[in-house]
Every structure is written in C-alpha cells, then in structure tokens.
C-alpha cells in the first residue's frame, strides 16, 4: 500500500499544468494567488497568454508561451509553434480558464489532443467527458473553482505577513479599464468619500492611479477634488508615471489601496497590501477575497446583485442601468469603515 501511495505522489509531483488565460490582468494575478495558496509549484505551471501580458508574467516570475497578435502572420506563426511545443510536453494537463470564450475552447481541443483537460462552465452539465473535466462557476467563488482545476481545495490564507506601514500614502484607483465600465464607482461618490477621509485624516496624501492613457481623465478628477477644498499639495496624479514593476514598488509603500473591481485590486491583494474593494455589479463573494485584516469589502448586497456573473451577462438589466448597488452607497458610512480598517492593525 505504501508503495502505491508513493508512486501516486511521485506522479503528482511530476504533473505539469498548461493554463489558457489570454485576457484579464487581474484574473492572471488571482490564478497565481490560488496556485501559491494551494501549494502548486510555479515551475509546474505554464501560461498560454497574449504577448501584451509579458510584463505581468515577468513580474510574477511565471513560465509562459506567448501568442503574438501584431499581424495575422505573427498570430499564425506563434500558434503553430505553441501547438508543437505543447504536444511535446509530457504529463501535462490543459486548464482552460478563459470561462466562456469559444475561441479558447476550440484552441483547447486542438492542443489537448491526447492530454487530460479541464474547463469552466456556467450552465448545468450532467457529466464529464472522457479525458475532460468541467468545473462549475455557478454561485461559487472563482478562487475555489480555480483550485478545483488543480484538484485542490482553496482556503482563505491567514495573513500573517501583511505589508504594514505607517505611511500616509493612500492609493485611489477610480478606473476599472474599458472592458467593463459599469464596475466604475461614480466620480461624485468618490469625491464625497475622499472629502470624508480627508476630514478625519488631514495628514493623508492621496495618490490617484491609472494608465498613461487615463492621465487627463484622472487630472480632471484631481481638479474636481481641489474645487471641493481638498488641498492640492495632498493630491498626486501618478497615472502612467511608472511601469508595472515600479507601480508595485510604490503600491507596497501605500497604507491602503481603495478601488473598485480592477487589476490593481488583485495586485494589492497578491502583494499583501491593505485593500478596500468597492463592489457593485460584480461581487467579492464570487471573486473569492473574504474580509480580513488585509481586505475590506464594501458591498450593499442588494437582491439583484451581482448582475455581472460572466462575460455574457446582461449587466444592469434589472435596474435599467441605474446601478443602485453603487448609487445607494453613503460615503460617510464608507469612510467610517475604511478608517477603522486602515487604523486597526
């Protein structure tokens, strides 16, 4: 019996995983968070992803094979090389984490010939197919579903090594990218929230983040804050000022990151920075980050929330686009919770 167990363990230790994840800066970071939490060695995992994600892959020290999309010739060439590389990889399982992408599904079928594979689903399925497992995302935190892909169980890690600092740098991320604009907390609410935080903490400095293309947008927001009597010497627009590695270095110096559902939320969580997530159409329950010393989730938990379940969801249909999950927030109450969270070590 012990010989059988040792052989099974040896086989498990030799197992390699190929993860298909083309899109989602935050999603890739969350996958690595789960890999580390459940004890999968990073050198056993290879990501298949777009070349534009290389800076993130390098930052997280991951193995990756890139798909180049600059031209149709580059795309076809990189796909052929990729398929050939994967077919030569032994003892590998294909994990399709692109959720509802049909293109990813077809690609997984091609590269997965003769290899075990796994993918997510949202609609009920009766059974697994030969050589292929299905992992449900129905009413389940994504962190748990990712762990199931690796045949592991996810448990929220105890944050013993929280990145503590007495810095007065407060990072504010008012954007959530262009992929899903409905997850952006309104600027007027953000202004009221920052005013409340400033009133209680006049020594805090607010660093407004974003990409280089968002600089003007964030600058307009900064000017609105100044017009609302937030001193200009306490406001810093750092949109596009740093590359990804430099941004993370600066983020680690922050006392807290306050953001809506976004890539920086996942980065801050990964690097053990105190994080306040403001949730509306999306949900902390489905993302899988629970309240802790490191994470504060602000969520009204309305009956219609979350309405964004997967990329094909019809968002804000129930409320006709009014998004009461955001508009019903009271900045004063939010500020009270944030103050307690930030100052409670």
Coordinates of C-alpha atoms in Angstrom, one line a residue:
X1 CA 0.0 0.0 0.0
X2 CA 2.7 2.5 0.9
X3 CA 4.5 1.7 -2.4
X4 CA 1.3 2.5 -4.3
X5 CA 0.9 5.8 -2.4
X6 CA 4.5 6.9 -3.0
X7 CA 4.1 6.1 -6.7
X8 CA 0.9 8.2 -6.9
X9 CA 2.6 11.0 -5.1
X10 CA 5.6 10.9 -7.4
X11 CA 3.3 11.0 -10.4
X12 CA 1.5 14.0 -8.9
X13 CA 4.9 15.8 -8.3
X14 CA 5.8 15.3 -12.0
X15 CA 2.4 16.7 -13.2
X16 CA 2.7 19.8 -15.3
X17 CA -0.2 22.2 -16.0
X18 CA -0.8 24.4 -19.0
X19 CA -3.1 27.3 -18.2
X20 CA -5.0 29.0 -21.1
X21 CA -5.6 32.6 -20.0
X22 CA -5.4 35.2 -22.8
X23 CA -7.3 38.1 -21.2
X24 CA -7.5 39.6 -17.7
X25 CA -4.7 41.3 -15.9
X26 CA -6.4 40.8 -12.6
X27 CA -7.5 37.3 -13.5
X28 CA -3.9 36.1 -14.1
X29 CA -2.8 37.6 -10.8
X30 CA -5.7 35.8 -9.0
X31 CA -4.8 32.5 -10.6
X32 CA -1.2 32.8 -9.3
X33 CA -2.6 33.7 -5.8
X34 CA -4.5 30.4 -5.8
X35 CA -1.6 28.4 -7.2
X36 CA 0.6 29.7 -4.3
X37 CA -2.2 29.2 -1.7
X38 CA -2.9 25.6 -2.6
X39 CA 0.8 24.7 -2.9
X40 CA 1.3 24.2 -6.6
X41 CA 4.9 24.9 -7.6
X42 CA 5.0 27.8 -10.1
X43 CA 7.6 25.9 -12.2
X44 CA 4.9 23.2 -12.8
X45 CA 2.6 25.8 -14.4
X46 CA 3.0 27.3 -17.9
X47 CA 0.6 30.1 -19.0
X48 CA -0.6 30.4 -22.6
X49 CA -1.3 34.1 -22.9
X50 CA -1.1 37.2 -25.1
X51 CA 2.3 38.8 -25.5
X52 CA 1.0 42.1 -24.1
X53 CA 0.8 40.3 -20.7
X54 CA 4.6 39.7 -20.6
X55 CA 5.4 42.4 -18.1
X56 CA 2.9 40.9 -15.6
X57 CA 4.2 37.4 -16.3
X58 CA 7.8 38.6 -15.7
X59 CA 6.8 40.4 -12.5
X60 CA 5.2 37.3 -11.1
X61 CA 8.1 35.1 -12.2
X62 CA 6.0 32.7 -14.3
X63 CA 6.6 30.3 -17.2
X64 CA 4.7 31.4 -20.3
X65 CA 4.3 30.8 -24.0
X66 CA 3.1 33.9 -25.8
X67 CA 0.6 34.3 -28.6
X68 CA 1.5 37.3 -30.7
X69 CA -1.3 39.2 -32.4
X70 CA 0.6 42.1 -34.1
X71 CA -0.2 40.7 -37.6
X72 CA -2.1 37.7 -38.9
X73 CA 1.2 36.1 -40.0
X74 CA 2.7 36.6 -36.5
X75 CA -0.5 35.1 -35.0
X76 CA -0.5 32.0 -37.2
X77 CA 3.2 31.5 -36.7
X78 CA 3.1 31.8 -32.9
X79 CA 0.1 29.4 -32.8
X80 CA 1.9 26.7 -34.8
X81 CA 5.0 27.0 -32.6
X82 CA 2.8 26.9 -29.5
X83 CA 0.9 23.8 -30.5
X84 CA 4.1 22.0 -31.4
X85 CA 5.6 23.0 -28.0
X86 CA 2.6 21.8 -26.0
X87 CA 2.3 18.4 -27.9
X88 CA 5.9 17.7 -26.8
X89 CA 5.2 18.5 -23.2
X90 CA 4.8 15.3 -21.2
X91 CA 2.5 14.6 -18.2
X92 CA 0.6 17.9 -18.8
X93 CA -3.0 18.8 -18.1
X94 CA -4.6 21.6 -20.1
X95 CA -6.6 24.0 -17.9
X96 CA -8.8 26.4 -19.9
X97 CA -9.5 29.4 -17.6
X98 CA -11.0 31.7 -20.3
X99 CA -14.5 31.0 -19.0
X100 CA -17.0 31.5 -21.9
X101 CA -14.6 32.0 -24.8
X102 CA -15.5 29.8 -27.7
X103 CA -12.1 30.5 -29.4
X104 CA -10.3 29.3 -26.2
X105 CA -12.5 26.2 -26.2
X106 CA -11.5 25.4 -29.8
X107 CA -7.9 26.0 -29.1
X108 CA -8.0 23.8 -26.0
X109 CA -9.4 21.0 -28.1
X110 CA -6.6 21.3 -30.6
X111 CA -3.7 21.4 -28.2
X112 CA -5.3 19.0 -25.8
X113 CA -5.3 16.0 -28.2
X114 CA -4.2 13.0 -26.1
X115 CA -3.9 15.1 -22.9
X116 CA -6.3 15.4 -20.0
X117 CA -8.0 18.8 -19.9
X118 CA -10.4 20.9 -17.8
X119 CA -12.6 24.0 -18.3
X120 CA -15.1 26.2 -16.5
X121 CA -18.9 26.2 -17.1
X122 CA -21.9 28.3 -16.0
X123 CA -24.7 26.2 -17.3
X124 CA -25.5 22.9 -15.5
X125 CA -23.8 19.9 -17.0
X126 CA -24.6 16.3 -16.3
X127 CA -21.3 14.6 -16.6
X128 CA -17.6 14.9 -17.5
X129 CA -16.5 13.8 -20.9
X130 CA -13.7 11.3 -21.5
X131 CA -10.4 12.9 -20.6
X132 CA -12.1 16.2 -19.9
X133 CA -13.4 17.6 -16.6
X134 CA -15.9 20.5 -16.1
X135 CA -15.6 22.8 -13.1
X136 CA -18.7 24.8 -12.2
X137 CA -18.6 28.5 -11.6
X138 CA -22.3 28.6 -10.5
X139 CA -22.6 30.5 -7.2
X140 CA -19.1 29.7 -6.4
X141 CA -16.1 31.9 -5.6
X142 CA -13.7 31.9 -8.5
X143 CA -10.8 31.2 -6.2
X144 CA -12.4 27.9 -5.2
X145 CA -13.1 27.0 -8.8
X146 CA -9.5 27.7 -9.8
X147 CA -8.3 25.4 -7.0
X148 CA -10.6 22.7 -8.2
X149 CA -9.0 22.9 -11.6
X150 CA -5.8 21.7 -9.9
X151 CA -7.8 19.2 -7.9
X152 CA -7.1 21.1 -4.7
X153 CA -9.2 22.9 -2.1
X154 CA -8.9 26.6 -1.6
X155 CA -8.9 28.1 1.9
X156 CA -8.5 31.8 2.5
X157 CA -4.9 32.2 3.7
X158 CA -4.2 33.7 7.2
X159 CA -2.5 37.0 6.6
X160 CA 0.5 36.8 9.0
X161 CA 2.8 38.7 6.7
X162 CA 0.6 41.7 6.0
X163 CA 2.6 44.6 4.5
X164 CA 2.3 47.1 7.4
X165 CA 3.3 50.7 7.0
X166 CA 2.6 53.9 8.8
X167 CA 2.8 55.8 5.5
X168 CA 0.3 58.5 4.8
X169 CA 0.1 57.4 1.1
X170 CA -3.4 56.5 0.2
X171 CA -3.8 55.0 -3.3
X172 CA -7.1 55.6 -5.0
X173 CA -8.0 53.8 -8.2
X174 CA -11.0 55.4 -9.8
X175 CA -10.9 53.3 -13.0
X176 CA -11.6 49.7 -13.9
X177 CA -10.4 49.6 -17.5
X178 CA -12.6 49.9 -20.6
X179 CA -13.6 46.2 -20.7
X180 CA -16.4 46.7 -18.2
X181 CA -17.2 50.4 -17.5
X182 CA -20.2 49.5 -15.2
X183 CA -17.9 48.4 -12.4
X184 CA -16.6 52.0 -12.1
X185 CA -17.7 53.6 -8.8
X186 CA -19.1 57.1 -9.7
X187 CA -16.7 60.1 -9.5
X188 CA -19.1 62.1 -7.5
X189 CA -19.3 59.4 -4.8
X190 CA -15.5 59.1 -4.9
X191 CA -15.2 62.8 -4.3
X192 CA -17.5 62.7 -1.3
X193 CA -15.7 59.7 0.1
X194 CA -12.3 61.4 -0.2
X195 CA -13.7 64.5 1.4
X196 CA -14.8 62.4 4.4
X197 CA -11.5 60.6 4.6
X198 CA -9.6 63.9 4.5
X199 CA -11.8 65.5 7.2
X200 CA -10.9 62.6 9.6
X201 CA -7.3 62.3 8.4
X202 CA -5.9 65.7 7.3
X203 CA -2.4 64.2 7.1
X204 CA -3.2 61.7 4.4
X205 CA -1.9 62.1 0.9
X206 CA -4.0 60.8 -2.0
X207 CA -2.3 59.1 -4.9
X208 CA -4.6 58.8 -7.9
X209 CA -3.6 55.9 -10.2
X210 CA -4.3 54.9 -13.7
X211 CA -2.7 54.2 -17.1
X212 CA -0.9 56.7 -19.2
X213 CA -3.9 57.0 -21.5
X214 CA -6.1 57.9 -18.4
X215 CA -3.8 60.7 -17.2
X216 CA -6.1 63.6 -18.5
X217 CA -9.2 61.8 -17.1
X218 CA -7.6 61.5 -13.7
X219 CA -6.3 65.0 -13.8
X220 CA -9.8 66.3 -14.3
X221 CA -10.8 64.3 -11.2
X222 CA -7.9 65.8 -9.3
X223 CA -9.1 69.3 -10.2
X224 CA -12.6 68.4 -9.1
X225 CA -11.2 67.4 -5.7
X226 CA -9.3 70.7 -5.4
X227 CA -12.6 72.5 -6.2
X228 CA -14.1 70.6 -3.3
X229 CA -11.5 72.0 -1.0
X230 CA -9.0 69.1 -0.9
X231 CA -5.6 70.9 -0.7
X232 CA -3.6 70.4 -4.0
X233 CA -0.5 69.5 -2.1
X234 CA -2.2 66.4 -0.8
X235 CA -3.2 65.2 -4.3
X236 CA -0.9 63.4 -6.8
X237 CA -1.8 62.1 -10.2
X238 CA 0.6 59.2 -10.9
X239 CA -1.3 57.8 -13.9
X240 CA 1.2 56.4 -16.3
X241 CA 4.2 57.6 -14.3
X242 CA 5.5 54.1 -13.6
X243 CA 6.0 50.8 -15.4
X244 CA 4.3 47.8 -13.8
X245 CA 7.3 46.9 -11.6
X246 CA 7.7 50.5 -10.4
X247 CA 3.9 50.7 -9.7
X248 CA 4.0 47.6 -7.5
X249 CA 7.1 49.0 -5.6
X250 CA 5.1 52.2 -4.9
X251 CA 1.9 50.3 -4.1
X252 CA 3.8 48.4 -1.4
X253 CA 4.5 51.7 0.3
X254 CA 0.8 52.6 0.4
X255 CA -1.2 52.5 3.7
X256 CA -4.2 51.2 1.7
X257 CA -5.5 50.9 -1.8
X258 CA -9.1 52.0 -2.3
X259 CA -10.6 50.8 -5.6
X260 CA -13.5 49.3 -7.4
X261 CA -13.2 45.9 -9.0
X262 CA -9.9 46.2 -11.0
X263 CA -6.5 44.8 -11.8
X264 CA -4.8 46.9 -9.1
X265 CA -7.2 45.3 -6.5
X266 CA -5.8 41.8 -7.4
X267 CA -2.2 43.1 -7.4
X268 CA -2.6 44.7 -3.9
X269 CA -4.2 41.5 -2.6
X270 CA -1.3 39.4 -4.0
X271 CA 1.4 41.6 -2.5
X272 CA -0.3 41.8 0.9
X273 CA -1.2 45.5 0.7
X274 CA -4.3 46.6 2.7
X275 CA -7.1 46.8 0.2
X276 CA -10.6 48.3 0.2
X277 CA -12.8 46.9 -2.6
X278 CA -16.0 48.8 -3.6
X279 CA -18.3 46.3 -5.3
X280 CA -21.4 46.9 -7.4
X281 CA -22.4 44.8 -10.4
X282 CA -19.6 42.4 -9.6
X283 CA -19.2 40.7 -6.2
X284 CA -16.5 40.0 -3.7
X285 CA -18.3 36.7 -2.9
X286 CA -17.8 35.5 -6.5
X287 CA -14.2 36.8 -6.7
X288 CA -13.3 35.0 -3.5
X289 CA -11.5 37.5 -1.4
X290 CA -13.0 37.5 2.1
X291 CA -12.9 40.2 4.7
X292 CA -9.7 40.0 6.7
X293 CA -7.0 42.2 8.2
X294 CA -5.9 42.8 4.7
X295 CA -9.2 43.1 2.8
X296 CA -12.3 45.2 3.4
X297 CA -15.2 44.6 1.0
X298 CA -17.8 47.3 0.7
X299 CA -20.8 45.7 -0.8
X300 CA -24.5 46.6 -0.4
X301 CA -25.6 43.0 -1.2
X302 CA -28.7 44.1 -3.0
X303 CA -31.2 41.4 -4.1
X304 CA -30.3 42.0 -7.7
X305 CA -26.5 41.9 -7.1
X306 CA -24.3 40.7 -8.6
X307 CA -25.7 41.1 -12.1
X308 CA -22.3 40.5 -13.7
X309 CA -21.8 36.8 -13.4
X310 CA -19.8 36.1 -16.6
X311 CA -18.7 38.0 -19.7
X312 CA -22.0 37.3 -21.4
X313 CA -24.2 38.6 -18.6
X314 CA -26.8 41.3 -19.3
X315 CA -25.5 43.8 -16.8
X316 CA -27.8 46.3 -15.0
X317 CA -30.9 45.0 -16.9
X318 CA -33.0 44.7 -13.7
X319 CA -32.3 48.4 -12.7
X320 CA -32.3 49.8 -16.3
X321 CA -28.7 51.0 -15.9
X322 CA -29.3 53.0 -12.7
X323 CA -26.9 50.8 -10.6
X324 CA -28.3 51.3 -7.1
X325 CA -25.6 48.9 -6.0
X326 CA -23.3 51.9 -6.4
X327 CA -25.6 54.9 -6.1
X328 CA -27.0 53.8 -2.7
X329 CA -23.6 53.9 -1.0
X330 CA -23.3 56.6 1.7
X331 CA -19.7 58.0 1.6
X332 CA -19.8 59.0 5.3
X333 CA -20.6 55.4 6.4
X334 CA -18.0 54.1 3.9
X335 CA -15.3 56.4 5.4
X336 CA -16.1 55.2 9.0
X337 CA -15.5 51.6 7.9
X338 CA -12.3 52.5 6.0
X339 CA -10.9 54.5 8.9
X340 CA -11.4 51.6 11.3
X341 CA -9.9 49.1 8.8
X342 CA -6.8 51.2 8.0
X343 CA -6.0 52.0 11.6
X344 CA -6.8 48.6 13.0
X345 CA -3.6 46.6 13.0

